[in-house]
Amino acid sequence: MNLPELDPYFQSLTDITDTISILNSPYESEFDSDISKMENFLNEIQSTDWLATEKEYFNLFTSHFSFHIKIVEEIVREAREILDPERRIHVKRLVGYCKTTEEWLADLQKRRRATETLATA
């Protein structure tokens, strides 16, 4: 399996997230395009067989990805405080993204623990 080096891999996700973070500013951006890039990144991540990776690699991946989810949640929280009506649709889309990513990651970690339990039994 060809696995990416995680720091540069997640740097590209951080770059996308940084462009989305201006949702809470008066500046304009291509929010639909940026959120789509983030969703595409998620689809790519979901296509990887994380259950077959080494434990250390898996833990580093989940750490990076958990941090990403928290950053997006913070963007949403701030956007709800400001709530520019013109950007409401983007906030709703980010809320859906957070829900999807949290559920997927929790399920992945649960399946990983079950796999590790079976391997040691």
Coordinates of C-alpha atoms in Angstrom, one line a residue:
M1 CA 0.0 0.0 0.0
N2 CA 1.4 3.4 -1.0
L3 CA 0.7 5.7 2.0
P4 CA 1.5 9.4 2.0
E5 CA 3.9 11.1 4.3
L6 CA 1.3 12.7 6.7
D7 CA 2.8 16.1 7.5
P8 CA 2.8 17.4 3.9
Y9 CA -0.4 15.5 3.1
F10 CA -2.2 17.3 5.9
Q11 CA -0.5 20.6 5.0
S12 CA -2.6 20.6 1.8
L13 CA -5.7 20.1 3.9
T14 CA -4.6 22.9 6.2
D15 CA -4.1 25.2 3.2
I16 CA -7.7 24.5 2.1
T17 CA -9.0 25.0 5.7
D18 CA -7.2 28.3 5.9
T19 CA -9.0 29.6 2.8
I20 CA -12.3 28.5 4.3
S21 CA -11.5 30.3 7.6
I22 CA -12.1 33.7 6.0
L23 CA -15.7 32.8 6.0
N24 CA -15.7 34.8 9.3
S25 CA -14.3 37.9 7.6
P26 CA -15.6 40.4 5.2
Y27 CA -13.4 39.1 2.4
E28 CA -14.8 37.2 -0.5
S29 CA -13.6 33.8 -1.5
E30 CA -14.7 30.8 -3.6
F31 CA -16.3 29.0 -0.6
D32 CA -18.2 26.5 -2.7
S33 CA -15.0 25.5 -4.4
D34 CA -12.9 25.4 -1.2
I35 CA -15.5 23.3 0.6
S36 CA -15.7 21.0 -2.3
K37 CA -11.9 20.6 -2.2
M38 CA -12.1 19.7 1.5
E39 CA -14.9 17.2 0.7
N40 CA -12.8 15.7 -2.0
F41 CA -9.9 15.4 0.4
L42 CA -12.2 13.5 2.8
N43 CA -13.3 11.2 0.0
E44 CA -9.7 10.4 -0.8
I45 CA -9.0 9.8 2.9
Q46 CA -12.0 7.5 3.1
S47 CA -10.8 5.4 0.2
T48 CA -7.6 4.5 2.1
D49 CA -7.5 1.2 4.0
W50 CA -6.5 2.7 7.4
L51 CA -7.2 -0.5 9.2
A52 CA -4.2 -2.1 7.5
T53 CA -1.7 0.6 8.4
E54 CA 0.8 0.4 11.2
K55 CA -0.5 1.5 14.6
E56 CA 1.9 4.4 14.9
Y57 CA 0.9 5.7 11.4
F58 CA -2.8 5.2 12.2
N59 CA -2.5 7.1 15.4
L60 CA -0.6 10.0 13.7
F61 CA -3.3 10.1 11.0
T62 CA -6.1 10.2 13.5
S63 CA -4.3 12.9 15.5
H64 CA -3.9 15.1 12.4
F65 CA -7.5 14.5 11.2
S66 CA -9.0 15.1 14.6
F67 CA -7.2 18.4 14.8
H68 CA -8.5 19.3 11.3
I69 CA -12.1 18.6 12.4
K70 CA -11.7 20.8 15.5
I71 CA -10.4 23.6 13.4
V72 CA -13.4 23.4 11.1
E73 CA -15.7 23.2 14.1
E74 CA -14.1 26.4 15.4
I75 CA -14.7 28.1 12.0
V76 CA -18.4 27.1 12.3
R77 CA -18.7 28.3 15.9
E78 CA -17.3 31.7 15.0
A79 CA -19.4 31.9 11.8
R80 CA -22.5 31.3 13.9
E81 CA -21.6 34.2 16.2
I82 CA -21.2 36.5 13.2
L83 CA -23.8 34.8 11.0
D84 CA -23.6 36.8 7.8
P85 CA -26.9 35.8 6.1
E86 CA -25.2 35.6 2.7
R87 CA -22.8 32.9 4.0
R88 CA -25.4 30.9 5.9
I89 CA -25.5 28.2 3.2
H90 CA -21.7 27.7 3.5
V91 CA -22.0 27.4 7.3
K92 CA -24.7 24.8 6.9
R93 CA -22.5 22.9 4.5
L94 CA -19.5 23.0 7.0
V95 CA -21.8 21.7 9.7
G96 CA -22.7 18.7 7.5
Y97 CA -19.0 18.2 6.8
C98 CA -18.2 18.2 10.5
K99 CA -20.9 15.7 11.3
T100 CA -19.8 13.4 8.4
T101 CA -16.1 13.5 9.3
E102 CA -16.7 13.0 13.1
E103 CA -19.0 10.0 12.5
W104 CA -16.6 8.5 9.9
L105 CA -13.5 9.0 12.2
A106 CA -15.3 7.6 15.2
D107 CA -16.4 4.5 13.2
L108 CA -12.9 4.0 11.8
Q109 CA -11.4 4.2 15.3
K110 CA -14.0 1.7 16.6
R111 CA -13.2 -0.7 13.8
R112 CA -9.5 -0.3 14.4
R113 CA -9.8 -1.1 18.1
A114 CA -11.9 -4.2 17.2
T115 CA -9.3 -5.3 14.7
E116 CA -6.5 -4.8 17.2
T117 CA -8.5 -6.7 19.9
L118 CA -8.9 -9.7 17.5
A119 CA -5.3 -9.6 16.6
T120 CA -4.2 -9.9 20.2
A121 CA -6.8 -12.5 21.1

